[in-house]
mmCIF file of C-alpha atoms in Angstrom:
data_model
loop_
_atom_site.group_PDB
_atom_site.id
_atom_site.type_symbol
_atom_site.label_atom_id
_atom_site.label_comp_id
_atom_site.label_asym_id
_atom_site.label_seq_id
_atom_site.Cartn_x
_atom_site.Cartn_y
_atom_site.Cartn_z
ATOM 1 C CA UNK A 1 98.726 47.410 126.463
ATOM 2 C CA UNK A 2 101.859 48.797 128.077
ATOM 3 C CA UNK A 3 103.512 49.043 124.643
ATOM 4 C CA UNK A 4 100.999 51.454 123.118
ATOM 5 C CA UNK A 5 101.855 55.163 123.510
ATOM 6 C CA UNK A 6 98.222 55.914 124.386
ATOM 7 C CA UNK A 7 97.715 56.858 128.053
ATOM 8 C CA UNK A 8 94.056 57.884 127.972
ATOM 9 C CA UNK A 9 92.268 61.100 127.148
ATOM 10 C CA UNK A 10 89.949 62.668 129.726
ATOM 11 C CA UNK A 11 91.553 64.282 132.800
ATOM 12 C CA UNK A 12 94.970 62.746 132.079
ATOM 13 C CA UNK A 13 96.860 66.001 132.648
ATOM 14 C CA UNK A 14 95.186 66.328 136.040
ATOM 15 C CA UNK A 15 97.204 63.291 137.114
ATOM 16 C CA UNK A 16 100.382 63.414 135.013
ATOM 17 C CA UNK A 17 101.061 67.116 135.616
ATOM 18 C CA UNK A 18 100.473 66.691 139.347
ATOM 19 C CA UNK A 19 102.935 63.788 139.370
ATOM 20 C CA UNK A 20 105.492 65.935 137.503
ATOM 21 C CA UNK A 21 104.933 68.789 139.955
ATOM 22 C CA UNK A 22 105.669 66.650 143.000
ATOM 23 C CA UNK A 23 108.636 65.097 141.154
ATOM 24 C CA UNK A 24 110.072 68.597 140.712
ATOM 25 C CA UNK A 25 109.714 68.498 136.922
ATOM 26 C CA UNK A 26 106.798 70.911 136.486
ATOM 27 C CA UNK A 27 107.405 74.556 137.275
ATOM 28 C CA UNK A 28 103.981 76.038 136.565
ATOM 29 C CA UNK A 29 101.155 76.084 139.083
ATOM 30 C CA UNK A 30 98.932 73.010 139.048
ATOM 31 C CA UNK A 31 95.197 73.518 138.817
ATOM 32 C CA UNK A 32 93.815 70.008 139.007
ATOM 33 C CA UNK A 33 90.075 69.648 139.557
ATOM 34 C CA UNK A 34 90.579 66.274 141.220
ATOM 35 C CA UNK A 35 92.349 64.652 144.133
ATOM 36 C CA UNK A 36 96.074 65.397 144.082
ATOM 37 C CA UNK A 37 96.897 62.193 145.905
ATOM 38 C CA UNK A 38 97.243 59.872 142.894
ATOM 39 C CA UNK A 39 99.741 62.232 141.269
ATOM 40 C CA UNK A 40 101.521 62.652 144.608
ATOM 41 C CA UNK A 41 101.819 58.871 145.079
ATOM 42 C CA UNK A 42 103.043 58.410 141.499
ATOM 43 C CA UNK A 43 105.620 61.204 141.611
ATOM 44 C CA UNK A 44 108.555 58.977 142.723
ATOM 45 C CA UNK A 45 108.080 56.885 139.553
ATOM 46 C CA UNK A 46 108.164 60.010 137.383
ATOM 47 C CA UNK A 47 111.222 61.337 139.221
ATOM 48 C CA UNK A 48 112.994 58.010 138.730
ATOM 49 C CA UNK A 49 112.301 57.559 135.004
ATOM 50 C CA UNK A 50 111.563 61.161 133.876
ATOM 51 C CA UNK A 51 108.553 59.798 131.994
ATOM 52 C CA UNK A 52 105.224 58.120 132.693
ATOM 53 C CA UNK A 53 106.219 54.512 131.910
ATOM 54 C CA UNK A 54 106.125 53.269 135.515
ATOM 55 C CA UNK A 55 103.019 55.316 136.245
ATOM 56 C CA UNK A 56 101.324 53.597 133.323
ATOM 57 C CA UNK A 57 102.576 50.197 134.452
ATOM 58 C CA UNK A 58 101.141 50.740 137.943
ATOM 59 C CA UNK A 59 97.721 51.516 136.448
ATOM 60 C CA UNK A 60 97.895 48.187 134.639
ATOM 61 C CA UNK A 61 98.917 46.406 137.848
ATOM 62 C CA UNK A 62 95.820 47.788 139.632
ATOM 63 C CA UNK A 63 93.709 46.173 136.899
ATOM 64 C CA UNK A 64 95.437 42.833 137.411
ATOM 65 C CA UNK A 65 94.788 43.111 141.152
ATOM 66 C CA UNK A 66 91.088 43.757 140.453
ATOM 67 C CA UNK A 67 90.988 40.587 138.355
ATOM 68 C CA UNK A 68 92.788 38.537 141.012
ATOM 69 C CA UNK A 69 90.481 39.939 143.698
ATOM 70 C CA UNK A 70 87.414 38.924 141.702
ATOM 71 C CA UNK A 71 88.835 35.438 141.227
ATOM 72 C CA UNK A 72 89.489 35.164 144.977
ATOM 73 C CA UNK A 73 86.068 36.550 145.937
ATOM 74 C CA UNK A 74 84.401 34.052 143.576
ATOM 75 C CA UNK A 75 86.271 31.286 145.459
ATOM 76 C CA UNK A 76 88.544 30.646 142.468
ATOM 77 C CA UNK A 77 85.670 29.862 140.136
ATOM 78 C CA UNK A 78 87.022 29.003 136.661
ATOM 79 C CA UNK A 79 83.830 30.246 135.032
ATOM 80 C CA UNK A 80 84.370 33.605 136.696
ATOM 81 C CA UNK A 81 87.988 33.622 135.506
ATOM 82 C CA UNK A 82 86.800 33.497 131.883
ATOM 83 C CA UNK A 83 84.290 36.275 132.501
ATOM 84 C CA UNK A 84 87.084 38.376 133.999
ATOM 85 C CA UNK A 85 89.665 37.804 131.258
ATOM 86 C CA UNK A 86 87.236 38.619 128.464
ATOM 87 C CA UNK A 87 85.605 41.674 130.077
ATOM 88 C CA UNK A 88 85.966 44.560 127.558
ATOM 89 C CA UNK A 89 86.260 47.240 130.236
ATOM 90 C CA UNK A 90 89.548 45.769 131.479
ATOM 91 C CA UNK A 91 91.032 45.863 127.984
ATOM 92 C CA UNK A 92 89.675 49.360 127.435
ATOM 93 C CA UNK A 93 91.286 50.704 130.617
ATOM 94 C CA UNK A 94 94.581 48.806 130.260
ATOM 95 C CA UNK A 95 96.704 51.695 128.902
ATOM 96 C CA UNK A 96 95.015 54.524 130.834
ATOM 97 C CA UNK A 97 96.906 56.533 133.450
ATOM 98 C CA UNK A 98 94.059 57.085 135.852
ATOM 99 C CA UNK A 99 93.130 56.699 139.533
ATOM 100 C CA UNK A 100 89.922 54.878 138.603
ATOM 101 C CA UNK A 101 91.791 51.558 138.547
ATOM 102 C CA UNK A 102 93.113 51.719 142.100
ATOM 103 C CA UNK A 103 89.890 53.312 143.376
ATOM 104 C CA UNK A 104 87.842 50.521 141.766
ATOM 105 C CA UNK A 105 90.107 47.937 143.403
ATOM 106 C CA UNK A 106 89.465 49.389 146.854
ATOM 107 C CA UNK A 107 85.762 49.850 146.111
ATOM 108 C CA UNK A 108 85.415 46.207 145.068
ATOM 109 C CA UNK A 109 86.672 45.163 148.498
ATOM 110 C CA UNK A 110 84.386 47.728 150.128
ATOM 111 C CA UNK A 111 81.451 46.048 148.379
ATOM 112 C CA UNK A 112 82.684 42.576 149.325
ATOM 113 C CA UNK A 113 82.883 43.434 153.025
ATOM 114 C CA UNK A 114 79.614 45.363 153.223
ATOM 115 C CA UNK A 115 77.913 42.391 151.554
ATOM 116 C CA UNK A 116 79.461 40.041 154.124
ATOM 117 C CA UNK A 117 78.321 42.391 156.894
ATOM 118 C CA UNK A 118 74.789 42.335 155.475
ATOM 119 C CA UNK A 119 74.824 38.528 155.410
ATOM 120 C CA UNK A 120 76.437 37.932 158.798
ATOM 121 C CA UNK A 121 75.842 41.148 160.811
ATOM 122 C CA UNK A 122 79.508 41.109 161.847
ATOM 123 C CA UNK A 123 80.552 44.713 162.544
ATOM 124 C CA UNK A 124 84.218 44.134 161.694
ATOM 125 C CA UNK A 125 83.223 43.515 158.067
ATOM 126 C CA UNK A 126 81.405 46.854 158.000
ATOM 127 C CA UNK A 127 84.465 48.615 159.393
ATOM 128 C CA UNK A 128 86.657 47.096 156.676
ATOM 129 C CA UNK A 129 84.150 48.292 154.093
ATOM 130 C CA UNK A 130 84.252 51.842 155.440
ATOM 131 C CA UNK A 131 88.048 51.836 155.407
ATOM 132 C CA UNK A 132 88.173 50.708 151.777
ATOM 133 C CA UNK A 133 85.598 53.319 150.710
ATOM 134 C CA UNK A 134 87.753 55.983 152.345
ATOM 135 C CA UNK A 135 90.861 54.718 150.565
ATOM 136 C CA UNK A 136 89.022 54.651 147.230
ATOM 137 C CA UNK A 137 87.790 58.210 147.812
ATOM 138 C CA UNK A 138 91.356 59.281 148.563
ATOM 139 C CA UNK A 139 92.197 58.596 144.921
ATOM 140 C CA UNK A 140 89.006 59.294 142.927
ATOM 141 C CA UNK A 141 86.297 61.865 143.615
ATOM 142 C CA UNK A 142 83.348 59.981 142.084
ATOM 143 C CA UNK A 143 83.639 57.429 144.889
ATOM 144 C CA UNK A 144 81.841 60.037 147.019
ATOM 145 C CA UNK A 145 78.662 59.269 145.055
ATOM 146 C CA UNK A 146 79.222 55.534 144.578
ATOM 147 C CA UNK A 147 80.072 55.194 148.265
ATOM 148 C CA UNK A 148 76.941 57.100 149.251
ATOM 149 C CA UNK A 149 74.776 54.864 147.063
ATOM 150 C CA UNK A 150 76.414 51.730 148.461
ATOM 151 C CA UNK A 151 75.920 52.944 152.033
ATOM 152 C CA UNK A 152 72.289 53.898 151.496
ATOM 153 C CA UNK A 153 71.499 50.608 149.782
ATOM 154 C CA UNK A 154 72.992 48.427 152.522
ATOM 155 C CA UNK A 155 72.730 50.492 155.715
ATOM 156 C CA UNK A 156 69.376 52.270 155.568
ATOM 157 C CA UNK A 157 67.827 49.843 158.071
ATOM 158 C CA UNK A 158 70.893 49.178 160.246
ATOM 159 C CA UNK A 159 71.724 50.377 163.756
ATOM 160 C CA UNK A 160 72.841 53.989 164.078
ATOM 161 C CA UNK A 161 75.910 52.900 166.043
ATOM 162 C CA UNK A 162 76.992 50.666 163.154
ATOM 163 C CA UNK A 163 76.568 53.515 160.654
ATOM 164 C CA UNK A 164 78.482 55.863 162.960
ATOM 165 C CA UNK A 165 81.520 53.593 163.267
ATOM 166 C CA UNK A 166 81.357 52.872 159.527
ATOM 167 C CA UNK A 167 81.552 56.631 158.853
ATOM 168 C CA UNK A 168 84.517 56.977 161.213
ATOM 169 C CA UNK A 169 86.384 54.314 159.247
ATOM 170 C CA UNK A 170 85.582 56.087 155.967
ATOM 171 C CA UNK A 171 87.315 59.193 157.326
ATOM 172 C CA UNK A 172 90.254 57.125 158.545
ATOM 173 C CA UNK A 173 90.664 55.714 155.033
ATOM 174 C CA UNK A 174 90.414 59.244 153.657
ATOM 175 C CA UNK A 175 93.142 60.542 155.994
ATOM 176 C CA UNK A 176 96.034 60.514 153.447
ATOM 177 C CA UNK A 177 94.086 62.850 151.153
ATOM 178 C CA UNK A 178 93.046 65.112 154.012
ATOM 179 C CA UNK A 179 96.642 65.402 155.224
ATOM 180 C CA UNK A 180 97.918 66.244 151.725
ATOM 181 C CA UNK A 181 95.210 68.879 151.213
ATOM 182 C CA UNK A 182 95.960 70.414 154.605
ATOM 183 C CA UNK A 183 99.634 70.553 153.708
ATOM 184 C CA UNK A 184 99.051 72.134 150.290
ATOM 185 C CA UNK A 185 96.064 74.402 150.895
ATOM 186 C CA UNK A 186 95.768 74.739 154.681
ATOM 187 C CA UNK A 187 92.306 73.215 154.365
ATOM 188 C CA UNK A 188 91.844 69.443 154.598
ATOM 189 C CA UNK A 189 88.670 69.341 152.487
ATOM 190 C CA UNK A 190 89.831 71.687 149.709
ATOM 191 C CA UNK A 191 89.929 69.260 146.755
ATOM 192 C CA UNK A 192 86.849 67.380 147.964
ATOM 193 C CA UNK A 193 84.694 70.511 148.004
ATOM 194 C CA UNK A 194 86.230 71.852 144.796
ATOM 195 C CA UNK A 195 85.510 68.599 142.964
ATOM 196 C CA UNK A 196 82.029 68.195 144.446
ATOM 197 C CA UNK A 197 80.796 71.644 143.431
ATOM 198 C CA UNK A 198 82.480 71.332 140.027
ATOM 199 C CA UNK A 199 80.810 67.982 139.389
ATOM 200 C CA UNK A 200 77.437 69.240 140.631
ATOM 201 C CA UNK A 201 77.627 72.251 138.312
ATOM 202 C CA UNK A 202 78.657 70.123 135.324
ATOM 203 C CA UNK A 203 75.865 67.625 135.862
ATOM 204 C CA UNK A 204 73.002 70.054 136.187
ATOM 205 C CA UNK A 205 74.073 73.340 134.562
ATOM 206 C CA UNK A 206 76.420 72.357 131.751
ATOM 207 C CA UNK A 207 73.561 72.315 129.192
ATOM 208 C CA UNK A 208 75.183 69.307 127.521
ATOM 209 C CA UNK A 209 78.153 71.367 126.372
ATOM 210 C CA UNK A 210 80.719 68.911 127.633
ATOM 211 C CA UNK A 211 84.096 70.041 128.866
ATOM 212 C CA UNK A 212 87.073 68.782 130.779
ATOM 213 C CA UNK A 213 86.069 65.575 132.477
ATOM 214 C CA UNK A 214 82.471 66.009 131.342
ATOM 215 C CA UNK A 215 80.926 64.086 128.448
ATOM 216 C CA UNK A 216 77.976 65.170 126.363
ATOM 217 C CA UNK A 217 74.796 63.216 127.035
ATOM 218 C CA UNK A 218 74.653 62.050 123.428
ATOM 219 C CA UNK A 219 73.153 58.780 122.230
ATOM 220 C CA UNK A 220 76.623 57.626 121.155
ATOM 221 C CA UNK A 221 78.122 58.165 124.598
ATOM 222 C CA UNK A 222 75.156 56.581 126.362
ATOM 223 C CA UNK A 223 75.253 53.589 123.998
ATOM 224 C CA UNK A 224 79.010 53.217 124.587
ATOM 225 C CA UNK A 225 78.444 52.985 128.345
ATOM 226 C CA UNK A 226 75.625 50.454 127.993
ATOM 227 C CA UNK A 227 77.433 48.233 125.489
ATOM 228 C CA UNK A 228 80.631 48.014 127.579
ATOM 229 C CA UNK A 229 78.718 46.641 130.588
ATOM 230 C CA UNK A 230 78.420 42.838 130.912
ATOM 231 C CA UNK A 231 76.021 41.598 128.219
ATOM 232 C CA UNK A 232 73.420 39.946 130.444
ATOM 233 C CA UNK A 233 73.422 42.583 133.189
ATOM 234 C CA UNK A 234 69.658 42.973 132.792
ATOM 235 C CA UNK A 235 69.166 39.475 134.238
ATOM 236 C CA UNK A 236 69.839 40.939 137.675
ATOM 237 C CA UNK A 237 66.524 42.805 137.297
ATOM 238 C CA UNK A 238 64.478 39.633 136.955
ATOM 239 C CA UNK A 239 62.164 39.143 139.927
ATOM 240 C CA UNK A 240 63.975 36.169 141.471
ATOM 241 C CA UNK A 241 67.441 37.664 141.060
ATOM 242 C CA UNK A 242 66.310 41.078 142.264
ATOM 243 C CA UNK A 243 64.819 39.627 145.451
ATOM 244 C CA UNK A 244 68.004 37.695 146.199
ATOM 245 C CA UNK A 245 70.299 40.681 145.525
ATOM 246 C CA UNK A 246 67.985 43.626 146.135
ATOM 247 C CA UNK A 247 70.510 45.893 147.858
ATOM 248 C CA UNK A 248 73.218 45.236 145.287
ATOM 249 C CA UNK A 249 70.847 45.855 142.372
ATOM 250 C CA UNK A 250 69.553 49.099 143.888
ATOM 251 C CA UNK A 251 73.143 50.282 144.288
ATOM 252 C CA UNK A 252 73.931 49.368 140.665
ATOM 253 C CA UNK A 253 70.826 51.128 139.319
ATOM 254 C CA UNK A 254 71.559 54.338 141.219
ATOM 255 C CA UNK A 255 75.209 54.279 140.137
ATOM 256 C CA UNK A 256 74.371 53.622 136.480
ATOM 257 C CA UNK A 257 71.866 56.486 136.448
ATOM 258 C CA UNK A 258 74.613 58.748 137.784
ATOM 259 C CA UNK A 259 77.041 57.579 135.085
ATOM 260 C CA UNK A 260 74.449 58.259 132.380
ATOM 261 C CA UNK A 261 74.326 61.900 133.491
ATOM 262 C CA UNK A 262 77.986 62.095 132.466
ATOM 263 C CA UNK A 263 78.370 59.048 130.191
ATOM 264 C CA UNK A 264 81.987 57.918 130.072
ATOM 265 C CA UNK A 265 83.083 54.331 129.545
ATOM 266 C CA UNK A 266 85.869 54.515 132.139
ATOM 267 C CA UNK A 267 83.358 54.997 134.971
ATOM 268 C CA UNK A 268 81.927 51.526 134.396
ATOM 269 C CA UNK A 269 85.162 49.955 135.667
ATOM 270 C CA UNK A 270 83.830 50.406 139.209
ATOM 271 C CA UNK A 271 80.510 48.675 138.486
ATOM 272 C CA UNK A 272 81.526 45.903 136.069
ATOM 273 C CA UNK A 273 83.394 43.697 138.600
ATOM 274 C CA UNK A 274 80.401 43.807 140.958
ATOM 275 C CA UNK A 275 78.009 42.996 138.121
ATOM 276 C CA UNK A 276 80.175 40.098 136.931
ATOM 277 C CA UNK A 277 80.468 38.605 140.425
ATOM 278 C CA UNK A 278 76.683 38.474 140.693
ATOM 279 C CA UNK A 279 76.057 37.577 137.073
ATOM 280 C CA UNK A 280 78.439 34.637 137.157
ATOM 281 C CA UNK A 281 76.140 32.864 139.605
ATOM 282 C CA UNK A 282 73.037 32.970 137.392
ATOM 283 C CA UNK A 283 74.186 32.530 133.786
ATOM 284 C CA UNK A 284 73.198 29.217 132.223
ATOM 285 C CA UNK A 285 75.551 27.415 129.812
ATOM 286 C CA UNK A 286 74.087 28.985 126.682
ATOM 287 C CA UNK A 287 74.121 32.490 128.136
ATOM 288 C CA UNK A 288 77.661 31.989 129.387
ATOM 289 C CA UNK A 289 78.921 30.986 125.914
ATOM 290 C CA UNK A 290 77.140 33.896 124.223
ATOM 291 C CA UNK A 291 78.538 36.265 126.841
ATOM 292 C CA UNK A 292 82.109 35.071 126.327
ATOM 293 C CA UNK A 293 81.943 35.274 122.516
ATOM 294 C CA UNK A 294 80.379 38.743 122.596
ATOM 295 C CA UNK A 295 82.925 39.967 125.155
ATOM 296 C CA UNK A 296 85.862 38.676 123.101
ATOM 297 C CA UNK A 297 84.599 40.402 119.947
ATOM 298 C CA UNK A 298 83.999 43.659 121.792
ATOM 299 C CA UNK A 299 87.403 43.446 123.489
ATOM 300 C CA UNK A 300 89.069 43.047 120.086
ATOM 301 C CA UNK A 301 87.260 46.145 118.812
ATOM 302 C CA UNK A 302 88.411 48.041 121.902
ATOM 303 C CA UNK A 303 92.041 46.954 121.565
ATOM 304 C CA UNK A 304 92.505 47.569 117.822
ATOM 305 C CA UNK A 305 92.947 51.371 118.121
ATOM 306 C CA UNK A 306 95.628 50.834 120.769
ATOM 307 C CA UNK A 307 97.504 48.322 118.628
ATOM 308 C CA UNK A 308 97.408 50.621 115.599
ATOM 309 C CA UNK A 309 99.269 53.292 117.596
ATOM 310 C CA UNK A 310 102.196 51.044 118.660
ATOM 311 C CA UNK A 311 104.490 52.112 115.812
ATOM 312 C CA UNK A 312 103.610 55.805 116.009
#
């Protein structure tokens, strides 16, 4: 996917122009509605190459690291490896220049550690989870909501002291963004508040008009989000599976409802790895085969438009 000229559509300039600005190759004022940190981190690559090739390559590397992380978390399960390699969302996001990839990588580990904390009540796991949520939020604003849903789902009945230290670690992980905002705007929470109020306004007062970073709540967009998710995701709602993974399923439901308010395929990258890790444990042989075939066909459909653009 690195050979296609396509680099994504929604919000791309919010990241590429910021990277150019910090690389000294953009003279106008930047007015990004998102975290500046991804562009700031990527600016040395733009300064080195005077294009976005390395920036695009890094986005692809984050995807590979998500896949490797899933394989490790599944204890190197070969069945999981097939589910990972054929997942359409990975192929869809492969050429995108976007912070969602690196944020989803950190969020996956946040989920892994909060799940281990829930199973073992070991506070160190919870602290790791908080740190990774903070790092994910440093790069991508929507983690504020996903992180809140994850925290509520897993920590609602835990000790206050545990929640307190977890929150401290979230802020520690968020420190790079806070420092950059303080340096640029003399207010550490500038981009966080700007993004939050912008998102809130778009979600509830946009009247379905769409806009930059906001998708219309059309049947096509909603269907696109649903179809890109793992095929047998609904199995997690079955009584037995729900009881065994109640907190995870509640988190996924809340997060999916949020995505459907602003239905964009790219947002599902954060949820799909978590769904696949849980789904891989319950699929029978027939369901597994159907899932793989369907995922391959959908991945091909996703990739074709990228391949068509290679010579243009």
